[in-house]
PDB file of C-alpha atoms in Angstrom:
ATOM      1  CA  MET E   1       0.000   0.000   0.000  1.00 28.00           C
ATOM      2  CA  VAL E   2       2.830   2.360   0.798  1.00 29.00           C
ATOM      3  CA  VAL E   3       4.494   1.594  -2.516  1.00 33.00           C
ATOM      4  CA  GLY E   4       1.227   2.293  -4.335  1.00 33.00           C
ATOM      5  CA  GLY E   5       0.854   5.545  -2.454  1.00 33.00           C
ATOM      6  CA  LEU E   6       4.379   6.585  -3.389  1.00 31.00           C
ATOM      7  CA  ALA E   7       3.725   5.683  -6.994  1.00 34.00           C
ATOM      8  CA  ALA E   8       0.570   7.746  -7.008  1.00 33.00           C
ATOM      9  CA  ALA E   9       2.404  10.641  -5.402  1.00 33.00           C
ATOM     10  CA  GLY E  10       5.084  10.323  -8.052  1.00 37.00           C
ATOM     11  CA  VAL E  11       2.510  10.512 -10.833  1.00 38.00           C
ATOM     12  CA  VAL E  12       0.885  13.560  -9.256  1.00 37.00           C
ATOM     13  CA  GLY E  13       4.289  15.177  -8.790  1.00 38.00           C
ATOM     14  CA  ALA E  14       5.195  14.510 -12.406  1.00 46.00           C
ATOM     15  CA  GLY E  15       1.889  16.017 -13.498  1.00 47.00           C
ATOM     16  CA  ILE E  16       2.543  19.177 -11.502  1.00 44.00           C
ATOM     17  CA  TRP E  17       6.071  19.407 -12.923  1.00 45.00           C
ATOM     18  CA  LEU E  18       4.775  18.966 -16.475  1.00 58.00           C
ATOM     19  CA  LYS E  19       2.099  21.604 -15.943  1.00 54.00           C
ATOM     20  CA  ARG E  20       4.723  24.053 -14.725  1.00 50.00           C
ATOM     21  CA  GLN E  21       6.875  23.325 -17.759  1.00 58.00           C
ATOM     22  CA  VAL E  22       3.946  24.003 -20.084  1.00 55.00           C
ATOM     23  CA  ILE E  23       3.177  27.280 -18.330  1.00 56.00           C
ATOM     24  CA  GLN E  24       6.837  28.256 -18.507  1.00 52.00           C
ATOM     25  CA  GLN E  25       6.937  27.446 -22.219  1.00 58.00           C
ATOM     26  CA  ALA E  26       3.791  29.479 -22.865  1.00 56.00           C
ATOM     27  CA  PHE E  27       4.619  32.506 -20.731  1.00 58.00           C
ATOM     28  CA  LEU E  28       8.400  32.825 -20.974  1.00 50.00           C
ATOM     29  CA  ALA E  29       8.672  32.415 -24.724  1.00 52.00           C
ATOM     30  CA  PRO E  30      10.007  35.509 -26.495  1.00 47.00           C
ATOM     31  CA  GLU E  31       7.518  38.038 -27.720  1.00 55.00           C
ATOM     32  CA  PRO E  32       6.939  38.276 -31.489  1.00 54.00           C
ATOM     33  CA  ASP E  33       9.188  40.658 -33.384  1.00 49.00           C
ATOM     34  CA  SER E  34       8.006  44.260 -33.413  1.00 50.00           C
ATOM     35  CA  GLN E  35       5.601  43.510 -30.569  1.00 67.00           C
ATOM     36  CA  VAL E  36       4.645  46.683 -28.717  1.00 82.00           C
ATOM     37  CA  PRO E  37       3.414  45.886 -25.178  1.00 88.00           C
ATOM     38  CA  LEU E  38      -0.283  46.227 -24.556  1.00 91.00           C
ATOM     39  CA  VAL E  39      -1.333  49.244 -22.540  1.00 93.00           C
ATOM     40  CA  LEU E  40      -4.135  48.251 -20.162  1.00 96.00           C
ATOM     41  CA  PRO E  41      -4.278  50.727 -17.262  1.00 95.00           C
ATOM     42  CA  GLY E  42      -4.838  49.021 -13.913  1.00 94.00           C
ATOM     43  CA  ARG E  43      -4.719  45.525 -15.411  1.00 96.00           C
ATOM     44  CA  VAL E  44      -2.239  42.649 -15.450  1.00 96.00           C
ATOM     45  CA  ALA E  45      -2.155  40.611 -18.642  1.00 96.00           C
ATOM     46  CA  VAL E  46       0.119  38.250 -20.546  1.00 95.00           C
ATOM     47  CA  GLU E  47      -0.118  38.179 -24.324  1.00 93.00           C
ATOM     48  CA  ARG E  48       1.022  35.379 -26.594  1.00 91.00           C
ATOM     49  CA  LEU E  49       0.775  34.847 -30.338  1.00 89.00           C
ATOM     50  CA  TYR E  50       0.207  31.177 -31.206  1.00 88.00           C
ATOM     51  CA  GLY E  51       0.503  29.410 -34.532  1.00 83.00           C
ATOM     52  CA  GLY E  52       3.279  31.483 -36.029  1.00 74.00           C
ATOM     53  CA  GLY E  53       3.194  34.950 -37.505  1.00 65.00           C
ATOM     54  CA  ASP E  54       4.362  38.249 -36.062  1.00 70.00           C
ATOM     55  CA  ALA E  55       2.919  41.464 -34.698  1.00 73.00           C
ATOM     56  CA  ARG E  56       1.563  42.346 -38.152  1.00 79.00           C
ATOM     57  CA  THR E  57      -0.434  39.111 -38.419  1.00 80.00           C
ATOM     58  CA  LYS E  58      -4.208  39.546 -38.396  1.00 90.00           C
ATOM     59  CA  VAL E  59      -5.585  36.630 -36.378  1.00 93.00           C
ATOM     60  CA  PRO E  60      -8.446  35.941 -33.942  1.00 94.00           C
ATOM     61  CA  LEU E  61      -8.106  37.850 -30.667  1.00 95.00           C
ATOM     62  CA  VAL E  62      -8.839  35.579 -27.699  1.00 96.00           C
ATOM     63  CA  LEU E  63      -9.400  36.972 -24.203  1.00 98.00           C
ATOM     64  CA  VAL E  64      -8.863  34.270 -21.546  1.00 98.00           C
ATOM     65  CA  LEU E  65     -10.624  34.553 -18.157  1.00 98.00           C
ATOM     66  CA  HIS E  66      -9.584  32.366 -15.201  1.00 98.00           C
ATOM     67  CA  GLY E  67     -11.614  31.057 -12.259  1.00 98.00           C
ATOM     68  CA  VAL E  68     -11.844  32.177  -8.610  1.00 98.00           C
ATOM     69  CA  GLY E  69      -8.626  32.115  -6.615  1.00 97.00           C
ATOM     70  CA  ALA E  70      -6.428  31.687  -9.688  1.00 98.00           C
ATOM     71  CA  ASP E  71      -4.554  34.063 -11.967  1.00 98.00           C
ATOM     72  CA  GLU E  72      -3.681  34.594 -15.605  1.00 97.00           C
ATOM     73  CA  THR E  73      -1.546  31.421 -15.714  1.00 97.00           C
ATOM     74  CA  GLN E  74      -4.368  29.009 -14.780  1.00 98.00           C
ATOM     75  CA  LEU E  75      -5.620  28.138 -18.255  1.00 98.00           C
ATOM     76  CA  ALA E  76      -2.297  28.323 -20.108  1.00 96.00           C
ATOM     77  CA  PRO E  77      -1.724  24.529 -20.161  1.00 96.00           C
ATOM     78  CA  TYR E  78      -5.191  23.916 -21.599  1.00 97.00           C
ATOM     79  CA  VAL E  79      -5.286  26.333 -24.535  1.00 95.00           C
ATOM     80  CA  LEU E  80      -2.058  25.440 -26.320  1.00 88.00           C
ATOM     81  CA  SER E  81      -2.664  25.178 -30.048  1.00 85.00           C
ATOM     82  CA  SER E  82      -0.883  25.357 -33.378  1.00 84.00           C
ATOM     83  CA  ARG E  83      -3.796  27.355 -34.752  1.00 88.00           C
ATOM     84  CA  PRO E  84      -2.975  31.027 -35.401  1.00 91.00           C
ATOM     85  CA  MET E  85      -4.498  33.216 -32.698  1.00 93.00           C
ATOM     86  CA  ARG E  86      -3.548  35.976 -30.319  1.00 94.00           C
ATOM     87  CA  LEU E  87      -4.315  35.138 -26.690  1.00 95.00           C
ATOM     88  CA  VAL E  88      -4.482  37.667 -23.888  1.00 96.00           C
ATOM     89  CA  PHE E  89      -4.492  36.027 -20.455  1.00 98.00           C
ATOM     90  CA  LEU E  90      -6.045  38.584 -18.126  1.00 98.00           C
ATOM     91  CA  ARG E  91      -5.870  38.694 -14.325  1.00 98.00           C
ATOM     92  CA  GLY E  92      -9.012  39.371 -12.276  1.00 98.00           C
ATOM     93  CA  GLY E  93      -9.081  42.736 -10.566  1.00 96.00           C
ATOM     94  CA  LEU E  94     -10.100  41.567  -7.071  1.00 97.00           C
ATOM     95  CA  ALA E  95      -8.059  39.531  -4.584  1.00 97.00           C
ATOM     96  CA  SER E  96      -9.288  36.049  -3.632  1.00 97.00           C
ATOM     97  CA  GLY E  97      -7.073  34.041  -1.270  1.00 94.00           C
ATOM     98  CA  ASN E  98      -3.712  33.621  -2.966  1.00 95.00           C
ATOM     99  CA  GLY E  99      -5.220  34.476  -6.325  1.00 97.00           C
ATOM    100  CA  PHE E 100      -7.790  36.727  -7.919  1.00 98.00           C
ATOM    101  CA  GLN E 101     -11.412  36.912  -9.009  1.00 98.00           C
ATOM    102  CA  TRP E 102     -13.638  38.982 -11.294  1.00 98.00           C
ATOM    103  CA  PHE E 103     -16.405  39.673  -8.761  1.00 97.00           C
ATOM    104  CA  ARG E 104     -17.364  38.642  -5.213  1.00 96.00           C
ATOM    105  CA  ALA E 105     -20.769  36.963  -5.568  1.00 95.00           C
ATOM    106  CA  ARG E 106     -21.019  33.194  -5.980  1.00 95.00           C
ATOM    107  CA  TYR E 107     -23.356  31.236  -8.228  1.00 94.00           C
ATOM    108  CA  LYS E 108     -25.462  29.897  -5.362  1.00 90.00           C
ATOM    109  CA  ASP E 109     -25.915  33.368  -3.829  1.00 90.00           C
ATOM    110  CA  ASN E 110     -28.980  35.538  -4.391  1.00 93.00           C
ATOM    111  CA  ALA E 111     -29.662  35.489  -8.149  1.00 95.00           C
ATOM    112  CA  ALA E 112     -30.268  39.228  -8.501  1.00 95.00           C
ATOM    113  CA  ALA E 113     -27.065  40.108  -6.655  1.00 95.00           C
ATOM    114  CA  PHE E 114     -25.127  37.553  -8.697  1.00 97.00           C
ATOM    115  CA  ILE E 115     -26.384  38.943 -12.009  1.00 97.00           C
ATOM    116  CA  THR E 116     -25.552  42.482 -10.869  1.00 96.00           C
ATOM    117  CA  ASP E 117     -21.986  41.450 -10.037  1.00 97.00           C
ATOM    118  CA  VAL E 118     -21.545  39.551 -13.300  1.00 98.00           C
ATOM    119  CA  SER E 119     -22.924  42.465 -15.288  1.00 97.00           C
ATOM    120  CA  ARG E 120     -20.581  44.926 -13.613  1.00 97.00           C
ATOM    121  CA  ALA E 121     -17.528  42.738 -14.193  1.00 98.00           C
ATOM    122  CA  ALA E 122     -18.518  42.059 -17.804  1.00 97.00           C
ATOM    123  CA  SER E 123     -19.018  45.757 -18.519  1.00 97.00           C
ATOM    124  CA  GLU E 124     -15.495  46.446 -17.273  1.00 97.00           C
ATOM    125  CA  LEU E 125     -14.147  43.682 -19.496  1.00 98.00           C
ATOM    126  CA  VAL E 126     -15.890  45.113 -22.544  1.00 97.00           C
ATOM    127  CA  THR E 127     -13.768  48.230 -21.992  1.00 97.00           C
ATOM    128  CA  VAL E 128     -10.614  46.117 -21.672  1.00 97.00           C
ATOM    129  CA  LEU E 129     -11.474  44.179 -24.821  1.00 97.00           C
ATOM    130  CA  ASP E 130     -12.005  47.418 -26.717  1.00 96.00           C
ATOM    131  CA  GLN E 131      -8.643  48.692 -25.478  1.00 96.00           C
ATOM    132  CA  ILE E 132      -6.919  45.538 -26.707  1.00 96.00           C
ATOM    133  CA  ALA E 133      -8.735  45.605 -30.043  1.00 95.00           C
ATOM    134  CA  THR E 134      -7.569  49.151 -30.782  1.00 95.00           C
ATOM    135  CA  GLN E 135      -3.947  48.082 -30.244  1.00 93.00           C
ATOM    136  CA  ARG E 136      -3.924  44.774 -32.128  1.00 93.00           C
ATOM    137  CA  LEU E 137      -4.836  43.627 -35.615  1.00 91.00           C
ATOM    138  CA  HIS E 138      -7.507  40.930 -35.390  1.00 93.00           C
ATOM    139  CA  THR E 139     -10.121  39.120 -37.426  1.00 93.00           C
ATOM    140  CA  GLU E 140     -12.631  38.558 -34.624  1.00 95.00           C
ATOM    141  CA  ARG E 141     -13.080  38.785 -30.868  1.00 97.00           C
ATOM    142  CA  ILE E 142     -13.395  35.623 -28.787  1.00 97.00           C
ATOM    143  CA  VAL E 143     -13.825  35.248 -25.021  1.00 98.00           C
ATOM    144  CA  VAL E 144     -12.796  32.029 -23.257  1.00 98.00           C
ATOM    145  CA  GLY E 145     -13.815  31.606 -19.627  1.00 98.00           C
ATOM    146  CA  TYR E 146     -13.632  28.919 -16.965  1.00 98.00           C
ATOM    147  CA  SER E 147     -15.848  28.784 -13.838  1.00 98.00           C
ATOM    148  CA  GLN E 148     -16.307  32.398 -12.700  1.00 98.00           C
ATOM    149  CA  GLY E 149     -14.672  33.472 -15.946  1.00 98.00           C
ATOM    150  CA  ALA E 150     -17.330  31.443 -17.778  1.00 98.00           C
ATOM    151  CA  HIS E 151     -20.154  33.232 -15.934  1.00 98.00           C
ATOM    152  CA  VAL E 152     -18.749  36.457 -17.344  1.00 98.00           C
ATOM    153  CA  ALA E 153     -18.215  34.914 -20.774  1.00 98.00           C
ATOM    154  CA  TRP E 154     -21.903  33.942 -20.990  1.00 98.00           C
ATOM    155  CA  TRP E 155     -22.904  37.533 -20.200  1.00 98.00           C
ATOM    156  CA  LEU E 156     -20.410  38.944 -22.714  1.00 98.00           C
ATOM    157  CA  ALA E 157     -22.170  36.965 -25.445  1.00 97.00           C
ATOM    158  CA  THR E 158     -25.043  39.456 -25.032  1.00 97.00           C
ATOM    159  CA  SER E 159     -22.845  42.564 -25.247  1.00 95.00           C
ATOM    160  CA  GLY E 160     -22.700  42.856 -29.020  1.00 94.00           C
ATOM    161  CA  ARG E 161     -18.921  43.245 -28.746  1.00 94.00           C
ATOM    162  CA  VAL E 162     -17.748  39.658 -29.183  1.00 96.00           C
ATOM    163  CA  ASP E 163     -18.055  37.188 -32.037  1.00 96.00           C
ATOM    164  CA  ARG E 164     -17.623  33.877 -30.220  1.00 97.00           C
ATOM    165  CA  VAL E 165     -17.647  32.603 -26.666  1.00 98.00           C
ATOM    166  CA  VAL E 166     -16.238  29.474 -25.032  1.00 98.00           C
ATOM    167  CA  ALA E 167     -17.730  28.923 -21.561  1.00 98.00           C
ATOM    168  CA  MET E 168     -16.482  26.025 -19.412  1.00 98.00           C
ATOM    169  CA  SER E 169     -18.167  25.121 -16.096  1.00 98.00           C
ATOM    170  CA  GLY E 170     -20.171  28.327 -15.903  1.00 98.00           C
ATOM    171  CA  ALA E 171     -23.809  29.404 -15.966  1.00 98.00           C
ATOM    172  CA  LEU E 172     -26.198  32.265 -15.305  1.00 98.00           C
ATOM    173  CA  PRO E 173     -29.237  32.107 -12.986  1.00 97.00           C
ATOM    174  CA  ALA E 174     -32.560  30.904 -14.377  1.00 95.00           C
ATOM    175  CA  SER E 175     -33.961  34.422 -13.986  1.00 95.00           C
ATOM    176  CA  PHE E 176     -31.490  35.809 -16.543  1.00 96.00           C
ATOM    177  CA  ARG E 177     -33.040  36.405 -19.942  1.00 96.00           C
ATOM    178  CA  PRO E 178     -30.536  37.249 -22.679  1.00 96.00           C
ATOM    179  CA  PRO E 179     -31.587  39.876 -25.190  1.00 95.00           C
ATOM    180  CA  ARG E 180     -31.794  38.937 -28.840  1.00 92.00           C
ATOM    181  CA  PRO E 181     -28.239  39.042 -30.221  1.00 89.00           C
ATOM    182  CA  PRO E 182     -27.446  42.206 -32.208  1.00 82.00           C
ATOM    183  CA  ARG E 183     -25.257  39.949 -34.352  1.00 85.00           C
ATOM    184  CA  GLN E 184     -24.670  36.208 -34.451  1.00 88.00           C
ATOM    185  CA  VAL E 185     -22.545  35.141 -31.503  1.00 95.00           C
ATOM    186  CA  ARG E 186     -21.522  31.512 -31.576  1.00 95.00           C
ATOM    187  CA  ILE E 187     -21.242  29.852 -28.151  1.00 97.00           C
ATOM    188  CA  GLU E 188     -19.310  26.700 -27.287  1.00 98.00           C
ATOM    189  CA  ALA E 189     -20.201  25.532 -23.775  1.00 98.00           C
ATOM    190  CA  VAL E 190     -18.582  22.651 -21.886  1.00 98.00           C
ATOM    191  CA  HIS E 191     -19.871  21.274 -18.582  1.00 98.00           C
ATOM    192  CA  GLY E 192     -19.213  18.272 -16.379  1.00 98.00           C
ATOM    193  CA  MET E 193     -22.220  16.215 -15.380  1.00 98.00           C
ATOM    194  CA  ARG E 194     -20.763  15.696 -11.884  1.00 98.00           C
ATOM    195  CA  ASP E 195     -20.024  19.382 -11.216  1.00 98.00           C
ATOM    196  CA  PRO E 196     -20.700  20.087  -7.489  1.00 97.00           C
ATOM    197  CA  VAL E 197     -19.981  23.833  -7.734  1.00 97.00           C
ATOM    198  CA  VAL E 198     -22.075  24.915 -10.718  1.00 97.00           C
ATOM    199  CA  PRO E 199     -24.541  22.068 -11.314  1.00 97.00           C
ATOM    200  CA  TYR E 200     -24.707  20.576 -14.767  1.00 98.00           C
ATOM    201  CA  SER E 201     -28.444  21.314 -14.837  1.00 98.00           C
ATOM    202  CA  ALA E 202     -27.607  25.020 -14.484  1.00 98.00           C
ATOM    203  CA  GLY E 203     -25.202  24.967 -17.406  1.00 98.00           C
ATOM    204  CA  GLN E 204     -27.711  23.061 -19.499  1.00 98.00           C
ATOM    205  CA  ALA E 205     -30.503  25.498 -18.599  1.00 98.00           C
ATOM    206  CA  THR E 206     -28.303  28.482 -19.497  1.00 98.00           C
ATOM    207  CA  ALA E 207     -27.486  26.929 -22.867  1.00 98.00           C
ATOM    208  CA  ARG E 208     -31.166  26.351 -23.594  1.00 98.00           C
ATOM    209  CA  THR E 209     -32.109  29.872 -22.536  1.00 98.00           C
ATOM    210  CA  PHE E 210     -29.553  31.373 -24.906  1.00 97.00           C
ATOM    211  CA  GLN E 211     -30.614  29.003 -27.640  1.00 96.00           C
ATOM    212  CA  ALA E 212     -34.233  30.108 -27.228  1.00 96.00           C
ATOM    213  CA  ALA E 213     -33.060  33.705 -27.649  1.00 96.00           C
ATOM    214  CA  ASN E 214     -31.562  32.765 -31.047  1.00 95.00           C
ATOM    215  CA  TYR E 215     -27.917  32.289 -30.071  1.00 96.00           C
ATOM    216  CA  PRO E 216     -26.196  29.356 -31.836  1.00 96.00           C
ATOM    217  CA  VAL E 217     -25.154  27.189 -28.877  1.00 97.00           C
ATOM    218  CA  ARG E 218     -23.362  23.868 -28.692  1.00 97.00           C
ATOM    219  CA  LEU E 219     -23.143  22.228 -25.265  1.00 98.00           C
ATOM    220  CA  THR E 220     -20.564  19.473 -24.830  1.00 98.00           C
ATOM    221  CA  THR E 221     -21.342  17.283 -21.820  1.00 98.00           C
ATOM    222  CA  LEU E 222     -18.569  15.423 -20.024  1.00 98.00           C
ATOM    223  CA  ARG E 223     -20.352  12.605 -18.235  1.00 97.00           C
ATOM    224  CA  LEU E 224     -17.603  11.706 -15.748  1.00 97.00           C
ATOM    225  CA  ALA E 225     -16.195  15.187 -15.127  1.00 98.00           C
ATOM    226  CA  GLY E 226     -16.721  17.457 -12.145  1.00 97.00           C
ATOM    227  CA  HIS E 227     -15.759  21.114 -11.858  1.00 98.00           C
ATOM    228  CA  GLY E 228     -11.976  21.071 -11.603  1.00 97.00           C
ATOM    229  CA  LEU E 229      -9.571  21.391 -14.478  1.00 98.00           C
ATOM    230  CA  SER E 230      -8.109  17.984 -13.653  1.00 96.00           C
ATOM    231  CA  SER E 231     -11.225  16.463 -15.222  1.00 97.00           C
ATOM    232  CA  MET E 232     -12.351  19.368 -17.438  1.00 97.00           C
ATOM    233  CA  GLY E 233      -9.184  21.002 -18.729  1.00 97.00           C
ATOM    234  CA  ASP E 234      -8.423  18.718 -21.663  1.00 97.00           C
ATOM    235  CA  ALA E 235     -11.749  19.659 -23.250  1.00 97.00           C
ATOM    236  CA  LEU E 236     -10.918  23.371 -23.447  1.00 98.00           C
ATOM    237  CA  ALA E 237      -8.566  23.461 -26.435  1.00 96.00           C
ATOM    238  CA  PRO E 238     -10.936  21.355 -28.595  1.00 96.00           C
ATOM    239  CA  ALA E 239     -13.792  23.718 -27.688  1.00 97.00           C
ATOM    240  CA  ILE E 240     -11.713  26.678 -28.829  1.00 96.00           C
ATOM    241  CA  GLU E 241     -10.895  24.827 -32.041  1.00 94.00           C
ATOM    242  CA  ARG E 242     -14.607  24.274 -32.687  1.00 94.00           C
ATOM    243  CA  ALA E 243     -15.359  27.926 -32.022  1.00 93.00           C
ATOM    244  CA  LEU E 244     -12.693  28.944 -34.512  1.00 90.00           C
ATOM    245  CA  THR E 245     -13.778  26.547 -37.247  1.00 86.00           C
ATOM    246  CA  ASN E 246     -16.149  28.357 -39.573  1.00 52.00           C
ATOM    247  CA  SER E 247     -16.983  25.186 -41.457  1.00 33.00           C
ATOM    248  CA  ALA E 248     -18.016  23.236 -38.346  1.00 37.00           C
ATOM    249  CA  ALA E 249     -21.708  22.507 -38.054  1.00 40.00           C
ATOM    250  CA  VAL E 250     -23.348  24.617 -35.363  1.00 40.00           C
ATOM    251  CA  ALA E 251     -26.055  22.820 -33.425  1.00 36.00           C
ATOM    252  CA  THR E 252     -29.056  25.073 -32.995  1.00 35.00           C
ATOM    253  CA  ASN E 253     -31.729  22.683 -31.837  1.00 36.00           C
ATOM    254  CA  ALA E 254     -32.462  20.821 -28.635  1.00 34.00           C
ATOM    255  CA  SER E 255     -30.558  17.737 -29.740  1.00 35.00           C
ATOM    256  CA  ALA E 256     -27.318  19.738 -29.385  1.00 43.00           C
ATOM    257  CA  LEU E 257     -27.882  19.812 -25.649  1.00 48.00           C
ATOM    258  CA  ARG E 258     -28.029  16.065 -25.118  1.00 42.00           C
ATOM    259  CA  ALA E 259     -25.206  14.389 -23.241  1.00 43.00           C
ATOM    260  CA  ARG E 260     -22.564  13.025 -25.578  1.00 43.00           C
TER     261      ARG E 260
END
C-alpha cells in the first residue's frame, strides 16, 4: 500500500512538474518581433501569439478569463494550439485568497445580486477588450472563460462586442433572460455532469435559454467530469478549435444539448 501511495504521489508530482513546464513554455517564450506591449491601465495581462506569424499578423483575438482564486496562468496549459491566434491572459481585478477573481458573488448566492456582479464585471471587461482591439490587428473577438470566468463569458455573449464565446463550467441564474443578439454570436459551452460547484443542470438550462433567444449554442457534456480542471481542462482546447472553425456545423436545436 505504501508503494502504491508513493507511486501515485510520483505521478501527481510529475503532473505538476509537467504543468509548470507548459506554463513556462507558454509565458516565458520571447515576444513576437516588433511587438509593442499592450497598454491596459490598472490591469495585469500576458499576451502570446500562437501558430506562427508576427505582430503584423491579423488573427483571432482571444481573451482568456480564469476562475476564482487563480490568476492569468491558470488556463495556459489547456489552450495550447498550433492554430494562429492571439491570446491575452487577463488577471481578475479583485483579490481572492492567494489568487484573484472577477467579482465577489457566488453562483449559489442571491440570483439578482449575482447577475448584478456579473454584469458589472462584464461591462469592465468590454472596456478592456475594446482597449486591446484598438492596439492589435484581429479578425474577430473571442472570449474564453472557466468557472467564474465562464459566468462572465456567458454575459459577454449578449454585449454585441464579441463574435464567439467558449464557456467552461459556468452558468447564469434561471432568472437571466438574454436579449436577442445584435449579431450572431456563436457559443461553445462545456460542462461536467458531476459538477458540485455549478450544477450541470444550471449549465444546461443556461445553454437552452440562450438558444431560445436565437444564439447558436453547442453544449458538450462530459459525463464523468466534475468542476476542476483535472477532469475538465483537456476539453478546453478542442472547444476553442470548434469555435474557430467556420466550417463546423453549429447545433441550434435541442438535440445539441443532449449528453454526448
